[in-house]
Amino acid sequence: MYGFKQTCTSRLPGGLHPSHMYVGTLSFDLLLGDVRSLKEKRSVVRPIVAELHRKYAVSVAETGEQDLYRRATIAVAAVSGDAGHLTDILDRCERLVAARPEVELLSVRRRFHGDHDD
C-alpha cells in the first residue's frame, strides 16, 4: 500500500538482538496531613509527582482517590534492561515518598514484570 513495506524483525539495527526488558510499578496509598481542600491536596501531591519524575525519570501520576482531599494514590512505572537497576530505582522512589513529612505512607504495592511473563 502506498509503495512501502512494513516489516517486523526481532533484531535491532546492526544485527543486534534486543536485550531483556523489565517493567516495575509502585502504587502508593497516602494519607495527607493537614489538608482541608482539593486545592491544598494538589499543593501536596504535585510536588511529590514532579520530584519523582525529575529525580528518577519514571512515569508517575496521581491515579486514585482524586475526589477525597485527605487520601491519594500515586503510581510509578519504570522500564529497564537490567533487573537490579530497576529494583534500585523503585527502592529510591519508595524511600523518597516515605520520607515526606506531609504524608503518611499507608501501603505500597510493588509489581515486577520481565520477559518471562506471558
PDB file of C-alpha atoms in Angstrom:
ATOM      1  CA  MET A   1       0.000   0.000   0.000  1.00  0.00           C
ATOM      2  CA  TYR A   2       1.387   3.418  -0.993  1.00  0.00           C
ATOM      3  CA  GLY A   3       4.718   1.940  -2.141  1.00  0.00           C
ATOM      4  CA  PHE A   4       6.301   0.957   1.189  1.00  0.00           C
ATOM      5  CA  LYS A   5       6.572  -2.311   3.008  1.00  0.00           C
ATOM      6  CA  GLN A   6       6.359  -2.628   6.761  1.00  0.00           C
ATOM      7  CA  THR A   7       8.499  -5.374   8.261  1.00  0.00           C
ATOM      8  CA  CYS A   8       8.838  -6.732  11.749  1.00  0.00           C
ATOM      9  CA  THR A   9      12.070  -8.191  12.987  1.00  0.00           C
ATOM     10  CA  SER A  10      13.399  -9.436  16.278  1.00  0.00           C
ATOM     11  CA  ARG A  11      16.757  -7.790  15.626  1.00  0.00           C
ATOM     12  CA  LEU A  12      17.889  -4.275  16.289  1.00  0.00           C
ATOM     13  CA  PRO A  13      19.855  -2.217  13.743  1.00  0.00           C
ATOM     14  CA  GLY A  14      23.299  -3.652  13.163  1.00  0.00           C
ATOM     15  CA  GLY A  15      22.096  -7.224  13.679  1.00  0.00           C
ATOM     16  CA  LEU A  16      21.951  -6.945  17.460  1.00  0.00           C
ATOM     17  CA  HIS A  17      19.372  -8.927  19.387  1.00  0.00           C
ATOM     18  CA  PRO A  18      17.091  -6.997  21.729  1.00  0.00           C
ATOM     19  CA  SER A  19      18.024  -7.064  25.403  1.00  0.00           C
ATOM     20  CA  HIS A  20      15.786  -8.167  28.203  1.00  0.00           C
ATOM     21  CA  MET A  21      13.081  -5.798  29.302  1.00  0.00           C
ATOM     22  CA  TYR A  22      11.814  -5.371  32.844  1.00  0.00           C
ATOM     23  CA  VAL A  23       8.879  -3.225  33.923  1.00  0.00           C
ATOM     24  CA  GLY A  24       8.347  -2.253  37.532  1.00  0.00           C
ATOM     25  CA  THR A  25       5.434  -0.451  39.123  1.00  0.00           C
ATOM     26  CA  LEU A  26       4.716   1.006  42.525  1.00  0.00           C
ATOM     27  CA  SER A  27       1.380   2.136  43.873  1.00  0.00           C
ATOM     28  CA  PHE A  28       1.456   4.341  46.975  1.00  0.00           C
ATOM     29  CA  ASP A  29      -1.607   4.727  49.201  1.00  0.00           C
ATOM     30  CA  LEU A  30      -1.138   8.016  51.063  1.00  0.00           C
ATOM     31  CA  LEU A  31      -2.885   9.782  53.906  1.00  0.00           C
ATOM     32  CA  LEU A  32      -2.324  13.516  53.660  1.00  0.00           C
ATOM     33  CA  GLY A  33      -1.710  15.589  56.765  1.00  0.00           C
ATOM     34  CA  ASP A  34      -3.335  18.941  57.456  1.00  0.00           C
ATOM     35  CA  VAL A  35      -5.240  19.234  54.169  1.00  0.00           C
ATOM     36  CA  ARG A  36      -8.727  20.740  54.085  1.00  0.00           C
ATOM     37  CA  SER A  37      -9.498  21.038  50.367  1.00  0.00           C
ATOM     38  CA  LEU A  38      -8.736  19.533  46.970  1.00  0.00           C
ATOM     39  CA  LYS A  39      -6.677  22.636  46.180  1.00  0.00           C
ATOM     40  CA  GLU A  40      -4.476  22.033  49.232  1.00  0.00           C
ATOM     41  CA  LYS A  41      -4.257  18.357  48.248  1.00  0.00           C
ATOM     42  CA  ARG A  42      -2.882  19.326  44.824  1.00  0.00           C
ATOM     43  CA  SER A  43      -0.267  21.509  46.515  1.00  0.00           C
ATOM     44  CA  VAL A  44       0.985  18.411  48.385  1.00  0.00           C
ATOM     45  CA  VAL A  45       0.660  15.763  45.653  1.00  0.00           C
ATOM     46  CA  ARG A  46       2.004  17.697  42.656  1.00  0.00           C
ATOM     47  CA  PRO A  47       5.481  18.343  44.153  1.00  0.00           C
ATOM     48  CA  ILE A  48       5.839  14.644  45.025  1.00  0.00           C
ATOM     49  CA  VAL A  49       4.868  13.609  41.499  1.00  0.00           C
ATOM     50  CA  ALA A  50       7.208  16.193  39.970  1.00  0.00           C
ATOM     51  CA  GLU A  51      10.167  15.226  42.171  1.00  0.00           C
ATOM     52  CA  LEU A  52       9.796  11.511  41.416  1.00  0.00           C
ATOM     53  CA  HIS A  53       9.692  12.252  37.695  1.00  0.00           C
ATOM     54  CA  ARG A  54      12.606  14.703  37.786  1.00  0.00           C
ATOM     55  CA  LYS A  55      14.948  12.706  40.047  1.00  0.00           C
ATOM     56  CA  TYR A  56      14.364   9.200  38.712  1.00  0.00           C
ATOM     57  CA  ALA A  57      12.996   9.661  35.158  1.00  0.00           C
ATOM     58  CA  VAL A  58       9.979   7.464  35.931  1.00  0.00           C
ATOM     59  CA  SER A  59       6.421   7.797  34.728  1.00  0.00           C
ATOM     60  CA  VAL A  60       4.296   8.943  37.632  1.00  0.00           C
ATOM     61  CA  ALA A  61       0.735  10.165  38.175  1.00  0.00           C
ATOM     62  CA  GLU A  62      -1.971  10.517  40.762  1.00  0.00           C
ATOM     63  CA  THR A  63      -4.223   7.602  39.895  1.00  0.00           C
ATOM     64  CA  GLY A  64      -6.822   7.266  42.610  1.00  0.00           C
ATOM     65  CA  GLU A  65      -8.772   8.871  45.430  1.00  0.00           C
ATOM     66  CA  GLN A  66      -8.950  12.059  43.389  1.00  0.00           C
ATOM     67  CA  ASP A  67     -12.241  13.160  44.930  1.00  0.00           C
ATOM     68  CA  LEU A  68     -11.025  12.739  48.534  1.00  0.00           C
ATOM     69  CA  TYR A  69      -8.885  15.545  49.879  1.00  0.00           C
ATOM     70  CA  ARG A  70      -7.012  13.614  52.607  1.00  0.00           C
ATOM     71  CA  ARG A  71      -6.194  10.487  50.569  1.00  0.00           C
ATOM     72  CA  ALA A  72      -4.129   9.991  47.427  1.00  0.00           C
ATOM     73  CA  THR A  73      -2.912   7.130  45.287  1.00  0.00           C
ATOM     74  CA  ILE A  74       0.256   7.757  43.305  1.00  0.00           C
ATOM     75  CA  ALA A  75       1.508   5.253  40.746  1.00  0.00           C
ATOM     76  CA  VAL A  76       5.047   4.950  39.398  1.00  0.00           C
ATOM     77  CA  ALA A  77       6.236   2.923  36.403  1.00  0.00           C
ATOM     78  CA  ALA A  78       9.748   2.347  35.098  1.00  0.00           C
ATOM     79  CA  VAL A  79      11.360   0.243  32.382  1.00  0.00           C
ATOM     80  CA  SER A  80      14.924  -1.046  32.325  1.00  0.00           C
ATOM     81  CA  GLY A  81      17.058  -3.643  30.626  1.00  0.00           C
ATOM     82  CA  ASP A  82      18.594  -4.560  33.986  1.00  0.00           C
ATOM     83  CA  ALA A  83      16.510  -6.028  36.828  1.00  0.00           C
ATOM     84  CA  GLY A  84      18.911  -4.813  39.513  1.00  0.00           C
ATOM     85  CA  HIS A  85      18.851  -1.259  38.211  1.00  0.00           C
ATOM     86  CA  LEU A  86      15.050  -1.313  38.105  1.00  0.00           C
ATOM     87  CA  THR A  87      14.844  -2.578  41.683  1.00  0.00           C
ATOM     88  CA  ASP A  88      17.216   0.212  42.768  1.00  0.00           C
ATOM     89  CA  ILE A  89      15.061   2.872  41.081  1.00  0.00           C
ATOM     90  CA  LEU A  90      11.867   1.557  42.699  1.00  0.00           C
ATOM     91  CA  ASP A  91      13.573   1.386  46.115  1.00  0.00           C
ATOM     92  CA  ARG A  92      14.697   5.009  45.775  1.00  0.00           C
ATOM     93  CA  CYS A  93      11.201   6.122  44.776  1.00  0.00           C
ATOM     94  CA  GLU A  94       9.723   4.348  47.779  1.00  0.00           C
ATOM     95  CA  ARG A  95      12.241   5.926  50.167  1.00  0.00           C
ATOM     96  CA  LEU A  96      11.550   9.394  48.746  1.00  0.00           C
ATOM     97  CA  VAL A  97       7.793   9.103  49.312  1.00  0.00           C
ATOM     98  CA  ALA A  98       8.199   7.517  52.761  1.00  0.00           C
ATOM     99  CA  ALA A  99      10.472  10.374  53.846  1.00  0.00           C
ATOM    100  CA  ARG A 100       7.959  13.108  53.000  1.00  0.00           C
ATOM    101  CA  PRO A 101       6.735  14.544  56.337  1.00  0.00           C
ATOM    102  CA  GLU A 102       3.479  15.910  54.894  1.00  0.00           C
ATOM    103  CA  VAL A 103       2.163  12.435  54.014  1.00  0.00           C
ATOM    104  CA  GLU A 104       1.748   9.136  55.807  1.00  0.00           C
ATOM    105  CA  LEU A 105       2.543   6.141  53.638  1.00  0.00           C
ATOM    106  CA  LEU A 106      -0.243   3.652  54.359  1.00  0.00           C
ATOM    107  CA  SER A 107       0.826   0.967  51.891  1.00  0.00           C
ATOM    108  CA  VAL A 108       2.981   0.284  48.859  1.00  0.00           C
ATOM    109  CA  ARG A 109       2.192  -2.249  46.172  1.00  0.00           C
ATOM    110  CA  ARG A 110       5.124  -3.333  44.011  1.00  0.00           C
ATOM    111  CA  ARG A 111       4.881  -5.304  40.782  1.00  0.00           C
ATOM    112  CA  PHE A 112       7.721  -6.544  38.631  1.00  0.00           C
ATOM    113  CA  HIS A 113       7.317  -7.921  35.118  1.00  0.00           C
ATOM    114  CA  GLY A 114      10.026  -9.472  32.968  1.00  0.00           C
ATOM    115  CA  ASP A 115      10.422 -11.154  29.618  1.00  0.00           C
ATOM    116  CA  HIS A 116       9.424 -14.471  31.163  1.00  0.00           C
ATOM    117  CA  ASP A 117       5.865 -13.200  31.876  1.00  0.00           C
ATOM    118  CA  ASP A 118       3.132 -14.106  29.439  1.00  0.00           C
TER     119      ASP A 118
END
